[in-house]
PDB file of N, CA and C and ligand atoms in Angstrom:
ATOM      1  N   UNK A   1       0.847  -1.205   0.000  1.00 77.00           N
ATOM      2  CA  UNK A   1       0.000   0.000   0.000  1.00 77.00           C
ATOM      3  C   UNK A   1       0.876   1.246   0.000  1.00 77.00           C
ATOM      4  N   UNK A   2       0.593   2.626  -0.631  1.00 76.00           N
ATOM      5  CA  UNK A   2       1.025   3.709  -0.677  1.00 76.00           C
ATOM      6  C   UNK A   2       0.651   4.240  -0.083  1.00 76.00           C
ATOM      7  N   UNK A   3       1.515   5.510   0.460  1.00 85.00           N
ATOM      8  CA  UNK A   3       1.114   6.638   1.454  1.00 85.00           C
ATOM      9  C   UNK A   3       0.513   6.287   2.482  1.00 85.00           C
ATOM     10  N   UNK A   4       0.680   5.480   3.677  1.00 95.00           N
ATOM     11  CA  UNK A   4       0.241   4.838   4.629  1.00 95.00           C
ATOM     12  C   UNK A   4       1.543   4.913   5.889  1.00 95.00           C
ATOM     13  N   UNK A   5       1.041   4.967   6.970  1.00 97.00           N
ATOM     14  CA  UNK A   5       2.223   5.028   8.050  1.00 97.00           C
ATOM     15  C   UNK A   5       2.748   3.377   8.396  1.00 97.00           C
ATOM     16  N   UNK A   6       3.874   3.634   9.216  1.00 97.00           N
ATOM     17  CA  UNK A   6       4.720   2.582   9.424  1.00 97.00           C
ATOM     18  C   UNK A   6       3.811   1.189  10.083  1.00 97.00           C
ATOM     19  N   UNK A   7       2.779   1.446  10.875  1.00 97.00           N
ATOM     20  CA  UNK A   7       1.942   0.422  12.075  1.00 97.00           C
ATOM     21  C   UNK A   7       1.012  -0.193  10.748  1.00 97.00           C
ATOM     22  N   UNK A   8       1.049   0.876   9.161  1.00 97.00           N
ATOM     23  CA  UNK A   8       0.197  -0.205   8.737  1.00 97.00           C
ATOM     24  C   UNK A   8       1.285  -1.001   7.578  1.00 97.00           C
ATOM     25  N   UNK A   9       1.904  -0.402   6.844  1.00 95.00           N
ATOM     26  CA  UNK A   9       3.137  -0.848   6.471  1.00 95.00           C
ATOM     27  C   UNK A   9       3.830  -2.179   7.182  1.00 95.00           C
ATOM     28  N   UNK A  10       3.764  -2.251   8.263  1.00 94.00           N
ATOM     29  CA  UNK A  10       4.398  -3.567   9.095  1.00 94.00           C
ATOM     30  C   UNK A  10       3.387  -4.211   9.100  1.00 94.00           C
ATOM     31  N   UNK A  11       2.262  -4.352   8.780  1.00 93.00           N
ATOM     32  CA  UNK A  11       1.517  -5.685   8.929  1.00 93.00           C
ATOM     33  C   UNK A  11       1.513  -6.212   7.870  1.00 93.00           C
ATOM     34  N   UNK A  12       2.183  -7.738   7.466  1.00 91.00           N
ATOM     35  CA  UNK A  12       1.922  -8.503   6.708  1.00 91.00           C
ATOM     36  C   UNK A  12       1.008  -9.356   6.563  1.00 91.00           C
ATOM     37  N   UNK A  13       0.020  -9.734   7.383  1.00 93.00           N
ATOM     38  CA  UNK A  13      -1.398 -10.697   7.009  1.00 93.00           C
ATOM     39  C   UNK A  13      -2.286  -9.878   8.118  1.00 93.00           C
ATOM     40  N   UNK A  14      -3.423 -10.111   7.263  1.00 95.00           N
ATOM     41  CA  UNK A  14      -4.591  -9.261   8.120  1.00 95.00           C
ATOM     42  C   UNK A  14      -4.856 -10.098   9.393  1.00 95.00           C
ATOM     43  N   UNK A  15      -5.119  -9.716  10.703  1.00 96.00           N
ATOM     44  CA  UNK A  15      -5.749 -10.726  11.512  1.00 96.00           C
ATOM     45  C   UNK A  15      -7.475 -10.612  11.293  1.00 96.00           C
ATOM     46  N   UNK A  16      -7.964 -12.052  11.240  1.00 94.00           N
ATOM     47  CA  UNK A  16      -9.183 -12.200  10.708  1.00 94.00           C
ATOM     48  C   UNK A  16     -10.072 -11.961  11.805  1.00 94.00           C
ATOM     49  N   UNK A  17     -11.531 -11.648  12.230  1.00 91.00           N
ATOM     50  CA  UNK A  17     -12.570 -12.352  13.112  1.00 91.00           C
ATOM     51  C   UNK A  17     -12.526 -13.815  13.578  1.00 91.00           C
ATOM     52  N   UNK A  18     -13.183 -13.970  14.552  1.00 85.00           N
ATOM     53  CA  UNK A  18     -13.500 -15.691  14.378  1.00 85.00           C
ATOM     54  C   UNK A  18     -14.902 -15.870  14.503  1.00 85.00           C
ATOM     55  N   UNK A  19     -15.403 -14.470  15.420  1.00 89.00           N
ATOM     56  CA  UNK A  19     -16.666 -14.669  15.497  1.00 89.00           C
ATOM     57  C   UNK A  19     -17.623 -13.025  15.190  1.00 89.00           C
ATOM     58  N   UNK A  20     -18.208 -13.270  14.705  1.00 95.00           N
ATOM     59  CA  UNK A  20     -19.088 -12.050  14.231  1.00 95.00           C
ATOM     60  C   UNK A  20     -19.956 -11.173  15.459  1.00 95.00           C
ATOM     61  N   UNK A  21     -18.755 -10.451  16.935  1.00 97.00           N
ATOM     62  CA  UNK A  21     -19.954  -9.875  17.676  1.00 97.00           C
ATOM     63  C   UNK A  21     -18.358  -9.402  18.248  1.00 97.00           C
ATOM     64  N   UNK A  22     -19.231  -7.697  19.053  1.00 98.00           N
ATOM     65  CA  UNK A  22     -18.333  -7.062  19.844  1.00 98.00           C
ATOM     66  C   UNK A  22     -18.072  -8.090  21.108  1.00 98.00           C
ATOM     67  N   UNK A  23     -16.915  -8.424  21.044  1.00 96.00           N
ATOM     68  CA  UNK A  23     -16.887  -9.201  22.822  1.00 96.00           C
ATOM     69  C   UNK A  23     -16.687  -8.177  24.370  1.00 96.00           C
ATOM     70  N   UNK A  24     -16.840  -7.213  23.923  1.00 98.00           N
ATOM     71  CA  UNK A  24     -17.533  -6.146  25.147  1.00 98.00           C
ATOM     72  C   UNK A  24     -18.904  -5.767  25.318  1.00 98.00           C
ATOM     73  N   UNK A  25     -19.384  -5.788  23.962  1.00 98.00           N
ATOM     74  CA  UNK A  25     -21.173  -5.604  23.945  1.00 98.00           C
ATOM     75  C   UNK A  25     -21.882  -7.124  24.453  1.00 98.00           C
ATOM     76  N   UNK A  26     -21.296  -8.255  24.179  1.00 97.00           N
ATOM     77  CA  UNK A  26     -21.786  -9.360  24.310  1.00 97.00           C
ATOM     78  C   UNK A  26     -21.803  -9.421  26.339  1.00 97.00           C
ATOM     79  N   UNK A  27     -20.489  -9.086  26.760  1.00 97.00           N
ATOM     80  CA  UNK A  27     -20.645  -8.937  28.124  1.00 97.00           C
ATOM     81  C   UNK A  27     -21.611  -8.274  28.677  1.00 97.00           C
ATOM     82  N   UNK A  28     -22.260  -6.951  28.286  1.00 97.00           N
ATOM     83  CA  UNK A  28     -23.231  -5.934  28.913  1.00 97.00           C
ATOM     84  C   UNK A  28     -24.372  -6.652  28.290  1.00 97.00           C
ATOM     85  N   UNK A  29     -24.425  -7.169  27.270  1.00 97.00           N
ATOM     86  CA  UNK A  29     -25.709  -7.461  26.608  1.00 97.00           C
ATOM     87  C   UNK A  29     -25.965  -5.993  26.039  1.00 97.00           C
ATOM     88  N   UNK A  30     -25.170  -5.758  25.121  1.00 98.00           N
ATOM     89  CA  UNK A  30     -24.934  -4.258  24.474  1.00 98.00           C
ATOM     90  C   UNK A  30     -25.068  -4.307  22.959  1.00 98.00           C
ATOM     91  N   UNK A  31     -25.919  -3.632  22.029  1.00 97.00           N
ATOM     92  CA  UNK A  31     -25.851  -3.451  20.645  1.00 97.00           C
ATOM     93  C   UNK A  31     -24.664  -2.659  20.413  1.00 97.00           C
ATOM     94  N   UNK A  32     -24.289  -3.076  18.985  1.00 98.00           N
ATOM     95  CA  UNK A  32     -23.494  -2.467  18.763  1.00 98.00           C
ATOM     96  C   UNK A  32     -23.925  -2.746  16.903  1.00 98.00           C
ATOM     97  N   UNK A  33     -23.183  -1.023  16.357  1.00 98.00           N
ATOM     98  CA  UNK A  33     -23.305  -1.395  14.415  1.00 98.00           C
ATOM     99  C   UNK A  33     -22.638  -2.134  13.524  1.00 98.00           C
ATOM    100  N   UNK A  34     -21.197  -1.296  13.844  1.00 98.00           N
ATOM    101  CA  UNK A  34     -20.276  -1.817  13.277  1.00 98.00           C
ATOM    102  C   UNK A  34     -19.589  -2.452  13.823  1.00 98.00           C
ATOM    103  N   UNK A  35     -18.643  -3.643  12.595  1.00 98.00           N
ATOM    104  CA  UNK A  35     -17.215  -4.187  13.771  1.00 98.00           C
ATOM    105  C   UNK A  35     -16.012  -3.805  13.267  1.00 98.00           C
ATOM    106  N   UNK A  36     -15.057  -3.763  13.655  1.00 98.00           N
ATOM    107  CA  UNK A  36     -13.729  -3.825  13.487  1.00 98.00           C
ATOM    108  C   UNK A  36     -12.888  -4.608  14.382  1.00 98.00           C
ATOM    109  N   UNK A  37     -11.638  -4.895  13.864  1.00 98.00           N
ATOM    110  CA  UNK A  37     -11.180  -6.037  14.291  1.00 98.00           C
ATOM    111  C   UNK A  37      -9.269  -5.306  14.587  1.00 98.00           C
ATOM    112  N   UNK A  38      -8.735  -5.897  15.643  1.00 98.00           N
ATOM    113  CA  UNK A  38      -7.142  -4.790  16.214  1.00 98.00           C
ATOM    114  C   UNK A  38      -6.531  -5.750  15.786  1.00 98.00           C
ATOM    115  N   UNK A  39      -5.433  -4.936  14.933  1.00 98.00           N
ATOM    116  CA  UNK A  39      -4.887  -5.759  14.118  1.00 98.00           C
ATOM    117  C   UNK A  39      -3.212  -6.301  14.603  1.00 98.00           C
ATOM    118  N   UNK A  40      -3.295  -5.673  16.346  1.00 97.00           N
ATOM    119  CA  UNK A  40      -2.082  -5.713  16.929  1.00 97.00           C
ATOM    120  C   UNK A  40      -2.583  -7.377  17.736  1.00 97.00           C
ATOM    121  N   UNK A  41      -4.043  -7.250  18.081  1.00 97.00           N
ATOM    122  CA  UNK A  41      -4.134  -8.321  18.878  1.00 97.00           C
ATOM    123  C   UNK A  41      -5.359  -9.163  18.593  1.00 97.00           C
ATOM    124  N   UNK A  42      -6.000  -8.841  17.513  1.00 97.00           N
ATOM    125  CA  UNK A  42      -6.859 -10.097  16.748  1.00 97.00           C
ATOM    126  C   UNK A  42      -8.452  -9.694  17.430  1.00 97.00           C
ATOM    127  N   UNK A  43      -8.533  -8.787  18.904  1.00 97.00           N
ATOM    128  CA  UNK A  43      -9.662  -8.276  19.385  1.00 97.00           C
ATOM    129  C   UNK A  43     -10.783  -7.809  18.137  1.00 97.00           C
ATOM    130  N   UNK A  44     -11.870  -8.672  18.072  1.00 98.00           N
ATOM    131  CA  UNK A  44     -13.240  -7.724  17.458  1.00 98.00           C
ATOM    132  C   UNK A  44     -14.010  -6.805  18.363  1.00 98.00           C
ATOM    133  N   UNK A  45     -14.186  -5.613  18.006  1.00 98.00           N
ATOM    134  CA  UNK A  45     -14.869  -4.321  19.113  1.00 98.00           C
ATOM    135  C   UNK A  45     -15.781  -4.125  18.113  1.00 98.00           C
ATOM    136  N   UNK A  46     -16.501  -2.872  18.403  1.00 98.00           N
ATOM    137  CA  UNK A  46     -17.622  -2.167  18.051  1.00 98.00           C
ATOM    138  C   UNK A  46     -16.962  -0.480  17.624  1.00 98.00           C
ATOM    139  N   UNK A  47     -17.507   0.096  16.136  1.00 98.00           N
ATOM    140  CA  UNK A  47     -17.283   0.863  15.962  1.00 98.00           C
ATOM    141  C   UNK A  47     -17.586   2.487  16.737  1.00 98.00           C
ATOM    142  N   UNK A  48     -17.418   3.559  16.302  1.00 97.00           N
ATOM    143  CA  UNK A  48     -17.814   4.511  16.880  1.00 97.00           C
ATOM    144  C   UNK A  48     -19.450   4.628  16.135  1.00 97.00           C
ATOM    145  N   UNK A  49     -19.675   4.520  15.216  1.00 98.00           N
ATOM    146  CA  UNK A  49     -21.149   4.722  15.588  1.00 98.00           C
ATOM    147  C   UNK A  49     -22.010   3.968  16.317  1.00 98.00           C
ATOM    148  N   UNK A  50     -21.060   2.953  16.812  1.00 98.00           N
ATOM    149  CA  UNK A  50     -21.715   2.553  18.500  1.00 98.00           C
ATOM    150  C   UNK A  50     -22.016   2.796  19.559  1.00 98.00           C
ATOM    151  N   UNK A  51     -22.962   2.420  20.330  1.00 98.00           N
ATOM    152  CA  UNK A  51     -23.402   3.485  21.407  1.00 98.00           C
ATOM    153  C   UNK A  51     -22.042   3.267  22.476  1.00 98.00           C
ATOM    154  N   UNK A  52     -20.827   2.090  22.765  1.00 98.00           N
ATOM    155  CA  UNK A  52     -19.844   2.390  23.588  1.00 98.00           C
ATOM    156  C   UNK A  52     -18.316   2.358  22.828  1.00 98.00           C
ATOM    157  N   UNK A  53     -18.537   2.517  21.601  1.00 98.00           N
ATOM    158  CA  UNK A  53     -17.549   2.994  21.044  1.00 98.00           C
ATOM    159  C   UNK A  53     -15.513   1.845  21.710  1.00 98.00           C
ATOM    160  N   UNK A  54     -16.422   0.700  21.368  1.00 98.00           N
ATOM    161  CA  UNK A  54     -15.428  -0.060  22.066  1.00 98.00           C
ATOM    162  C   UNK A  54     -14.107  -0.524  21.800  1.00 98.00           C
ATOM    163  N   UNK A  55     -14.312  -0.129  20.325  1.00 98.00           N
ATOM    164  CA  UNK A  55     -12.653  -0.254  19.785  1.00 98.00           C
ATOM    165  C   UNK A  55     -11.905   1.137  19.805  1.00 98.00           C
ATOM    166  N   UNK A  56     -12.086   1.929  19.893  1.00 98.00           N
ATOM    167  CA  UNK A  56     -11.892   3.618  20.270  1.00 98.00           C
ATOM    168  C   UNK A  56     -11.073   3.537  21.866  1.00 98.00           C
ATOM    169  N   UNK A  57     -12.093   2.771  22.576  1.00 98.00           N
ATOM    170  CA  UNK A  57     -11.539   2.476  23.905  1.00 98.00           C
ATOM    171  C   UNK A  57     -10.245   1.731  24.124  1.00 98.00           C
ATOM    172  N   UNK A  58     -10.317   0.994  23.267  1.00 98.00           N
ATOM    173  CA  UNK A  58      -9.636  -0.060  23.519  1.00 98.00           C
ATOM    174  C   UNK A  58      -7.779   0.872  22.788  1.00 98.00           C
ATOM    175  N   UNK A  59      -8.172   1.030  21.745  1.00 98.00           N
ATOM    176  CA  UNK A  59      -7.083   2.039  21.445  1.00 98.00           C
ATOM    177  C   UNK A  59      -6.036   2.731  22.306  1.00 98.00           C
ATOM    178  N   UNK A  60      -7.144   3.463  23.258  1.00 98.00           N
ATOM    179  CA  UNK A  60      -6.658   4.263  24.054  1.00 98.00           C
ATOM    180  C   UNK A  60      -6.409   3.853  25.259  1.00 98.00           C
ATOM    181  N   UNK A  61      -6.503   2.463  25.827  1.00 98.00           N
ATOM    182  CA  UNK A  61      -6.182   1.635  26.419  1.00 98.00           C
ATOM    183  C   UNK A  61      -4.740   0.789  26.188  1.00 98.00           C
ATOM    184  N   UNK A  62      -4.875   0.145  25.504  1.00 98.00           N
ATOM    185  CA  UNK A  62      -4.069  -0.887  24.873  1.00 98.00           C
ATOM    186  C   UNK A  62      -3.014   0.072  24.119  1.00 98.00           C
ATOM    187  N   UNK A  63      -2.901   1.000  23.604  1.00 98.00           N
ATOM    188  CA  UNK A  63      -2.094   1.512  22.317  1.00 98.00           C
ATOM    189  C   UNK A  63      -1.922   0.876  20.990  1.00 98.00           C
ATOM    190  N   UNK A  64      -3.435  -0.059  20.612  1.00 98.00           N
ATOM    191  CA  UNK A  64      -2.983  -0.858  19.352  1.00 98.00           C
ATOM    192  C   UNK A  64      -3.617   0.135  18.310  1.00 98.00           C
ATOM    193  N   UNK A  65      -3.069   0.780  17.491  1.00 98.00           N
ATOM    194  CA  UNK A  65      -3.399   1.491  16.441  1.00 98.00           C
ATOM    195  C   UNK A  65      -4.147   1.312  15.156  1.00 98.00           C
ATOM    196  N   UNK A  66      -3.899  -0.239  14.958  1.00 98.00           N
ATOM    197  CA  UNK A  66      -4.320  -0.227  13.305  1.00 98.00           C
ATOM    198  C   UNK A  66      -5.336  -1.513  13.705  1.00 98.00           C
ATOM    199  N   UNK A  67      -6.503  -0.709  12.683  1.00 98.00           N
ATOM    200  CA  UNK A  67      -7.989  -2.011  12.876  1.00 98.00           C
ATOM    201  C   UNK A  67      -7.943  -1.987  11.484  1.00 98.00           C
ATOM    202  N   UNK A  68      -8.880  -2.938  11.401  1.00 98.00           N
ATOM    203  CA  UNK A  68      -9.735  -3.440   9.828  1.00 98.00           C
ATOM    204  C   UNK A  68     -10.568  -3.501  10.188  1.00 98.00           C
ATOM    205  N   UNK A  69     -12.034  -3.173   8.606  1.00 98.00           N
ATOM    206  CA  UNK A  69     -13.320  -3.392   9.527  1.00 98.00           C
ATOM    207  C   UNK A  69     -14.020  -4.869   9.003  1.00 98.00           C
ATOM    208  N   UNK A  70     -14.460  -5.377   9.610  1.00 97.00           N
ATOM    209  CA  UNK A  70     -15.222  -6.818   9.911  1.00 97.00           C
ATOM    210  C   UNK A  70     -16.279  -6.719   9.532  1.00 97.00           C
ATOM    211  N   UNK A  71     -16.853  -5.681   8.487  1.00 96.00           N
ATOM    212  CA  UNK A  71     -18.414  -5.519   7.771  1.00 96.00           C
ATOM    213  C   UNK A  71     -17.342  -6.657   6.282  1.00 96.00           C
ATOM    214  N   UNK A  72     -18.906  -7.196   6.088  1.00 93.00           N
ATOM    215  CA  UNK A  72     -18.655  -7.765   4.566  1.00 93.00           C
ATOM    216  C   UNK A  72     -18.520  -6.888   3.715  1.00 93.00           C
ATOM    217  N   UNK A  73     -17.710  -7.514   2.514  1.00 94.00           N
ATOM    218  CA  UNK A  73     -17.660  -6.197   1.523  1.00 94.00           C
ATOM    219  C   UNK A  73     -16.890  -5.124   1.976  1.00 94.00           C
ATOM    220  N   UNK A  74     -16.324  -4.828   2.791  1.00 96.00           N
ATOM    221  CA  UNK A  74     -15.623  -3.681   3.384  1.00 96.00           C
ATOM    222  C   UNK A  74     -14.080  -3.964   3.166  1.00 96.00           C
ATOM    223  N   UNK A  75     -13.033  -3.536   2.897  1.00 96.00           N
ATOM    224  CA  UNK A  75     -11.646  -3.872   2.545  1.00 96.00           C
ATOM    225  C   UNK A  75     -10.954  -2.397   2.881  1.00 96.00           C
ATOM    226  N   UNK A  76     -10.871  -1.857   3.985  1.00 97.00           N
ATOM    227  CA  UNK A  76     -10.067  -0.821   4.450  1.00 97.00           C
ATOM    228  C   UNK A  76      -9.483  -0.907   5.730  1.00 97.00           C
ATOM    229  N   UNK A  77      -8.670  -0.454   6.096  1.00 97.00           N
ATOM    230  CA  UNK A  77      -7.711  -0.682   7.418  1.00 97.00           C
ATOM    231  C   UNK A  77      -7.518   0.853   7.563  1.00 97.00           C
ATOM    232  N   UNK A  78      -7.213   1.379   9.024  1.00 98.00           N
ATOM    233  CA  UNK A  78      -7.405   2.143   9.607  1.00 98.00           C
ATOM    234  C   UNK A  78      -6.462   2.330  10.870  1.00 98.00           C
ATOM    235  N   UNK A  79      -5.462   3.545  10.790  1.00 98.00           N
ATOM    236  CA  UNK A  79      -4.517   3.559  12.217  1.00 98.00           C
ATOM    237  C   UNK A  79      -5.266   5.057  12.854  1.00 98.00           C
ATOM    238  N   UNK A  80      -5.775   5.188  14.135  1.00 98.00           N
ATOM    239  CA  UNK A  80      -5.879   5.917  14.728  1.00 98.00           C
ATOM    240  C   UNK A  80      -5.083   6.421  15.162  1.00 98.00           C
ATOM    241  N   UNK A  81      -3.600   6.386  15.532  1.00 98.00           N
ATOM    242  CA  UNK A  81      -2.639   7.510  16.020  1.00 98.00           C
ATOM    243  C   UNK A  81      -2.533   7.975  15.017  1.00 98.00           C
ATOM    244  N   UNK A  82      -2.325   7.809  13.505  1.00 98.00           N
ATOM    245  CA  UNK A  82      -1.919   9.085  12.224  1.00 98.00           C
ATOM    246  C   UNK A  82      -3.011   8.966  11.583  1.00 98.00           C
ATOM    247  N   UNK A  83      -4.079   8.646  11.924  1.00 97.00           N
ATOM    248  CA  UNK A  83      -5.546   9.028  11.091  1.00 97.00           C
ATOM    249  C   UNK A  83      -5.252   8.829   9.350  1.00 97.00           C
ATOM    250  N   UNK A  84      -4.980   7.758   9.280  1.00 97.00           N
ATOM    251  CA  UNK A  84      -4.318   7.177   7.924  1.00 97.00           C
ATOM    252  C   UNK A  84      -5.515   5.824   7.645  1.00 97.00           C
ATOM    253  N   UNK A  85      -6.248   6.570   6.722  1.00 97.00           N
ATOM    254  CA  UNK A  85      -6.982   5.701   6.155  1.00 97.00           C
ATOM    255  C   UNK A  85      -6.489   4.721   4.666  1.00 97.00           C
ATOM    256  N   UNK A  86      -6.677   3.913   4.233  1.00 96.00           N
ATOM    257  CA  UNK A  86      -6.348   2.961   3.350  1.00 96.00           C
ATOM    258  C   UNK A  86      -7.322   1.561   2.491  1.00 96.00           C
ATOM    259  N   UNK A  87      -7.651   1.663   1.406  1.00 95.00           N
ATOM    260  CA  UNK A  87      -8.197   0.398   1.068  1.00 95.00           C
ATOM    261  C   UNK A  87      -7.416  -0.706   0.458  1.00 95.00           C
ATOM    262  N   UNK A  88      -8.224  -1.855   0.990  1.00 92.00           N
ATOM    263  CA  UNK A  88      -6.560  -2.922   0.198  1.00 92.00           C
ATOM    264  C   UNK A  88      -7.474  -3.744  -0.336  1.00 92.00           C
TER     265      UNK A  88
HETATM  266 ZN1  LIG B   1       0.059   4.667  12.128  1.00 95.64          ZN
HETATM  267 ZN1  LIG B   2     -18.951  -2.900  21.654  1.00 95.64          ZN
HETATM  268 ZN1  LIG B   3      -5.708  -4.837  20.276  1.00 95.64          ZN
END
């Protein structure tokens, strides 16, 4: 990929889902819209147009920067410390 920062540049294989649900919304018994998936540690969260915004959290928790999103049809990766968007 071009014009992309180093956290996405260093990943050589995407880490996949295994299962199709936020595993923080599933604890509260929480909806959530979207998924995305941390591509430092294989975690599926819930996007920000979610009502707890759980991969956002987790970011800023953890320091893992670069997600992919876990909608079908969707093929973009995403680092929140350089706001470097990308489709692959
Ligand atoms: Zn980055
Ligand atoms: Zn969630
Ligand atoms: Zn992570």
């Amino acid at each position: 990929m071009k014009n992309v920062c180093e956290d996405i540049n260093n990943i050589r294989e995407f880490k996949q889902e295994t299962n199709h649900v936020c595993e923080e919304c599933v604890k509260t018994n929480s909806e959530w819209v979207h998924l995305r998936i941390c591509q430092a540690c294989g975690v599926t969260l819930c996007c920000d147009s979610s009502p707890h915004k759980h991969m956002t959290k987790h970011y800023h928790r953890s320091n893992h920067p670069v997600v992919i999103s876990a909608e079908p049809g969707e093929r973009w990766i995403w680092c929140y410390k350089h706001e470097v968007y990308a489709e692959y």
